[in-house]
Short mmCIF file of C-alpha atoms and ligand atoms in Angstrom, two decimals:
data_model
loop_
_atom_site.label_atom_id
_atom_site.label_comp_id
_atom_site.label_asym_id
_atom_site.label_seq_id
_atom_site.Cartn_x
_atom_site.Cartn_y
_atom_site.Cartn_z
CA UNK A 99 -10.56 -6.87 10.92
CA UNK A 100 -8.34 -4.36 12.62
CA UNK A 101 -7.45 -0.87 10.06
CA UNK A 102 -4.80 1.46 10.48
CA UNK A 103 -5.19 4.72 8.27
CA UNK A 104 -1.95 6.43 7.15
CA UNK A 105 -2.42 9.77 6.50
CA UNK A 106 -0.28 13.24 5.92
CA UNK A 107 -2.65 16.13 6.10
CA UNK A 108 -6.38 17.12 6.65
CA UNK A 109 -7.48 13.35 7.01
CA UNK A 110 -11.48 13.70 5.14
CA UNK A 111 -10.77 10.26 3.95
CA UNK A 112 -9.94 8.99 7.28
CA UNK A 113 -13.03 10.61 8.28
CA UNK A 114 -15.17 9.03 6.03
CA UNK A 115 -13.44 5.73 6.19
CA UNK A 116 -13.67 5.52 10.12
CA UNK A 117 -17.05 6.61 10.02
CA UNK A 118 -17.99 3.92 8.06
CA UNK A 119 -16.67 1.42 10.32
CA UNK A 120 -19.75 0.68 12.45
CA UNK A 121 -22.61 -1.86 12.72
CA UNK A 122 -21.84 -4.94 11.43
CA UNK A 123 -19.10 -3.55 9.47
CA UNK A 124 -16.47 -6.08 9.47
CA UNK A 125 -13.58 -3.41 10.16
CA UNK A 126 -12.41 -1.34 13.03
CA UNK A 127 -10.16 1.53 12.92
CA UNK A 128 -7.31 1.20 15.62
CA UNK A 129 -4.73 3.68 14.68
CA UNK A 130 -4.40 6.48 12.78
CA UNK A 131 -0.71 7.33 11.90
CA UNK A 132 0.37 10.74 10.17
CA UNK A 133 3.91 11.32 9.12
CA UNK A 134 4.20 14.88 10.62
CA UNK A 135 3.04 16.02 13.88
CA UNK A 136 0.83 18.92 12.52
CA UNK A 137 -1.10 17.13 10.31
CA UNK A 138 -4.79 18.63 10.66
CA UNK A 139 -6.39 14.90 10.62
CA UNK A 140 -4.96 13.88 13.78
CA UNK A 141 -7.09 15.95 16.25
CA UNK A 142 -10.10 14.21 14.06
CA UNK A 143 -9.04 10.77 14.57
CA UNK A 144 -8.22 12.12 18.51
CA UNK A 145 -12.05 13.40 18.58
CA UNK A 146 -13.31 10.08 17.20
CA UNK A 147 -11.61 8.51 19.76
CA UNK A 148 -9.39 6.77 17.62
CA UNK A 149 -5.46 5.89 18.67
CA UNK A 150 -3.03 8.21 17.12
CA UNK A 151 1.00 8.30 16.07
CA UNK A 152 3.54 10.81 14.26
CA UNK A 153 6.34 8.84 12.72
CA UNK A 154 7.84 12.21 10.95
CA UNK A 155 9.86 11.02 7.79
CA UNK A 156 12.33 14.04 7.97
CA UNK A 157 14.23 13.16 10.66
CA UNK A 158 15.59 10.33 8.43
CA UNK A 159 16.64 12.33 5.91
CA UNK A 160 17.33 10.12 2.69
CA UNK A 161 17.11 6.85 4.93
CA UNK A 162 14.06 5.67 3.35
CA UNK A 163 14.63 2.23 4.66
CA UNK A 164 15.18 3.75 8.57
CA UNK A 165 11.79 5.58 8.35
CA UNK A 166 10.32 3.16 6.83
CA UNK A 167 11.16 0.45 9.87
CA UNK A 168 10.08 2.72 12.25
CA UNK A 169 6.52 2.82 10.44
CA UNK A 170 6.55 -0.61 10.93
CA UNK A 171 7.57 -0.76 14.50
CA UNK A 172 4.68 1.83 15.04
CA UNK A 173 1.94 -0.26 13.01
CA UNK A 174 3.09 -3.58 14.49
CA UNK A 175 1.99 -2.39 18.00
CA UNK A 176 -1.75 -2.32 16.29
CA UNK A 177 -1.54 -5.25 14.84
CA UNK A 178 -3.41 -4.10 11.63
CA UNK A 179 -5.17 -6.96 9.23
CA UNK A 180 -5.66 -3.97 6.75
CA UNK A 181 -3.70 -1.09 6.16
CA UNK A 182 -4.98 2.41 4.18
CA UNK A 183 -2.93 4.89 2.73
CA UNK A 184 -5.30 8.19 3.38
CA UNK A 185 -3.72 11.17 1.39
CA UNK A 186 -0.35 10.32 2.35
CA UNK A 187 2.12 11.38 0.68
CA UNK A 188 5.30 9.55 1.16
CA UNK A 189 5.88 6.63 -1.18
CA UNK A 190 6.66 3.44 0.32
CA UNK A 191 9.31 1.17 -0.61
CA UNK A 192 9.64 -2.36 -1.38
CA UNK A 193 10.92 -3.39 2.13
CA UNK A 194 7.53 -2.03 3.81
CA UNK A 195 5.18 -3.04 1.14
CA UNK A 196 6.59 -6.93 1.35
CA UNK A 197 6.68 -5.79 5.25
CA UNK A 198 2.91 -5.99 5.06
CA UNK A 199 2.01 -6.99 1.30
CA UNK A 200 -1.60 -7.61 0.05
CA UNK A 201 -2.79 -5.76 3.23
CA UNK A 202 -2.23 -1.58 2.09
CA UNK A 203 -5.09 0.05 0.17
CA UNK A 204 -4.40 3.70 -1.45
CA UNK A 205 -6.88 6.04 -3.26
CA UNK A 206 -5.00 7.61 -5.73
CA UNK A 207 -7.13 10.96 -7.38
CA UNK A 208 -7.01 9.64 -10.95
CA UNK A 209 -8.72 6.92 -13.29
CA UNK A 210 -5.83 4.67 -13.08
CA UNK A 211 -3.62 3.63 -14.92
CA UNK A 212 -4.12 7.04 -15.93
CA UNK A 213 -2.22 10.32 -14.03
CA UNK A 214 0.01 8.16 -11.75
CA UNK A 215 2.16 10.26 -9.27
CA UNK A 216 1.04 14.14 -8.94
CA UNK A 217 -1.06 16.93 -10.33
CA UNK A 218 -3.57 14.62 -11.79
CA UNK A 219 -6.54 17.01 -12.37
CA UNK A 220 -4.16 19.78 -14.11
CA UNK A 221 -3.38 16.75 -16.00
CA UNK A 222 -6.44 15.49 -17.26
CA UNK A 223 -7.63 19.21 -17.94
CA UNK A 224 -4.51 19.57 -19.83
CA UNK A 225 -5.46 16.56 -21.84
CA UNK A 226 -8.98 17.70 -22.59
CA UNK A 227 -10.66 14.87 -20.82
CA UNK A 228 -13.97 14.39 -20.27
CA UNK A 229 -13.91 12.49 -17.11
CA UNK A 230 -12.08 12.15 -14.31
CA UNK A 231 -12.59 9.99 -11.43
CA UNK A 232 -10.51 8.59 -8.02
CA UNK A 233 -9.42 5.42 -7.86
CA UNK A 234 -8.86 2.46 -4.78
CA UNK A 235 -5.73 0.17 -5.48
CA UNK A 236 -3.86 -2.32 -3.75
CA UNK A 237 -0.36 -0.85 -2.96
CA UNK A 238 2.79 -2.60 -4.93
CA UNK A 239 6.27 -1.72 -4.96
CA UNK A 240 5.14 0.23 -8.01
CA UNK A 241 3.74 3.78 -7.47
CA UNK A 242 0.02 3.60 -7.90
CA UNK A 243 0.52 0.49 -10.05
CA UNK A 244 -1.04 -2.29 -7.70
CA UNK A 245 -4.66 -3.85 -9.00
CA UNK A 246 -7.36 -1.70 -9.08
CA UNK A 247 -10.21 -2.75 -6.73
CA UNK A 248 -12.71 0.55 -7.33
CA UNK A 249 -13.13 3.36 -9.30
CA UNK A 250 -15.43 6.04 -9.57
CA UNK A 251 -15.77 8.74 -12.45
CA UNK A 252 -16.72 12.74 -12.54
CA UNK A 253 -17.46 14.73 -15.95
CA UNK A 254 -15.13 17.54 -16.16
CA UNK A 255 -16.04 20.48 -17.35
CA UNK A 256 -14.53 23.04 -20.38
CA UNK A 257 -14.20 26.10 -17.22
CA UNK A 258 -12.62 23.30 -14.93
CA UNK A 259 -9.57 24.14 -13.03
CA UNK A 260 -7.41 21.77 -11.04
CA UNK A 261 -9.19 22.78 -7.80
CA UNK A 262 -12.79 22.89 -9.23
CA UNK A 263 -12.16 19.57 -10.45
CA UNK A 264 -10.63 18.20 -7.12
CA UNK A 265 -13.61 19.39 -5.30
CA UNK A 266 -16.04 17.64 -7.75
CA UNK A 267 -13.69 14.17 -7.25
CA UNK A 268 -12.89 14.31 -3.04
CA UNK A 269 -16.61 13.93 -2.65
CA UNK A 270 -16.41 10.81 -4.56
CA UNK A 271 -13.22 9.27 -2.85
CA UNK A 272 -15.30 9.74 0.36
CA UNK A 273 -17.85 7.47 -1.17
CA UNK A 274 -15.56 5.30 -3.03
CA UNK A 275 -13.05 4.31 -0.41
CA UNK A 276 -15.18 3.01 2.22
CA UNK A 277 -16.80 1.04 0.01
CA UNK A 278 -14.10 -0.67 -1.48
CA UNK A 279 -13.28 -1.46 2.22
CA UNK A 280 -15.77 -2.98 3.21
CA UNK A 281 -15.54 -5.64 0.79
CA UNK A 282 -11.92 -6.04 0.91
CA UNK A 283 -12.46 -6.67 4.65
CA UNK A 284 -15.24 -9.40 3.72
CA UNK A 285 -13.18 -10.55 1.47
CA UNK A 286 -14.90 -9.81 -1.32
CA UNK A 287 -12.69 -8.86 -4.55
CA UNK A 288 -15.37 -7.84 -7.09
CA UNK A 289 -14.54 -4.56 -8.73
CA UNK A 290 -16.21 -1.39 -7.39
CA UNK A 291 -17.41 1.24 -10.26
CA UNK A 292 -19.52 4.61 -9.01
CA UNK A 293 -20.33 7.06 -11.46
C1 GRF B 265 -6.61 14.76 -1.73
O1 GRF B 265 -6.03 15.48 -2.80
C2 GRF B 265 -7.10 13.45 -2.23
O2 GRF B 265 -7.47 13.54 -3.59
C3 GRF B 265 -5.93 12.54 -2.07
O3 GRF B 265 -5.18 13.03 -0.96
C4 GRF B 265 -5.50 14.43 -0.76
C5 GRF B 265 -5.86 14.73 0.67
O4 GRF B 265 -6.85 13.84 1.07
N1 GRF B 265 -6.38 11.20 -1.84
P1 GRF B 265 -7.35 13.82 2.62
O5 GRF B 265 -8.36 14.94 2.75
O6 GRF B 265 -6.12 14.09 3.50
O7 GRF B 265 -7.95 12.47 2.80
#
């Protein structure tokens, strides 16, 4: 199975997803795209030897649709079976997620359906939780809506702020992810839960 990892700034969980990728793995990463051109996990995919692209969004302004076409142009020439949206942070519309539907992964830092959309740790401080967690999901037209194929959980703690708390959960996603992955590449749908 050929992956393409989308991604919009550092890149860790490209990092830990394409390092995962070996052996008998049943995945290869063959392009990572970022949606601007200074986006720090590009030179890491580049050093990984890993195929890279910049489609920037701004260009297009409000033409979602237009930028959106050109990701597709971009990711056709990879031919991805799996796609994996890697802290990116545009959201993608219903024209590319039919484009390439049941294929796009996202990890989304929040027990889902808890905390869609942003600021999810200030959130579940806010809300006195006592866990928190990441979570892998297949990508619908709805933001962070799609079926949940992994999850894994973090206490948080009374003194927890949003970035002690983020720190405690991007560990996890970098566990989390290419797990998940690997089974949706075999194929395999059962439910992924780390704790
Ligand atoms: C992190 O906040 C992570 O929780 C979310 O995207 C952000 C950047 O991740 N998934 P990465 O280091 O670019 O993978």
């Amino acid at each position: 199975k050929q992956v393409a990892i989308l991604i919009s700034g550092g890149g860790s969980n490209m990092v830990a997803l394409a390092q995962s990728m070996t052996g008998d793995h049943p995945a290869r990463p063959v392009l990572v795209l970022a949606n601007n051109a200074d986006a720090g996990g590009l030179q890491k995919a580049s050093d990984m030897g890993i195929a890279t692209a910049v489609v920037d969004h701004r260009p297009f302004g409000k033409d979602r649709a237009a930028f959106e076409a050109a990701l597709t142009r971009t990711l056709e020439q990879a031919r991805p079976d799996i796609i994996c949206l890697a802290g990116f942070m545009r959201v993608l519309g219903t024209e590319f997620v039919t484009r390439w539907q049941g294929k796009i992964l996202n990890i989304h830092p929040s027990l889902l359906p808890k905390y869609k959309g942003l600021h999810t740790h200030a959130r579940a401080i806010e809300a006195g939780d006592d866990q928190a967690g990441c979570s892998v999901h297949l990508v619908t037209a709805e933001l962070d809506g799609g079926p949940v194929l992994g999850q894994a959980r973090v206490p948080v703690f009374p003194d927890d702020t949003p970035d002690t708390l983020a720190a405690r959960v991007l560990p996890m996603e970098h566990r989390l992810y290419p797990e998940v992955l690997r089974r949706f590449a075999a194929g395999d749908q059962t439910v992924v839960n780390l704790s």
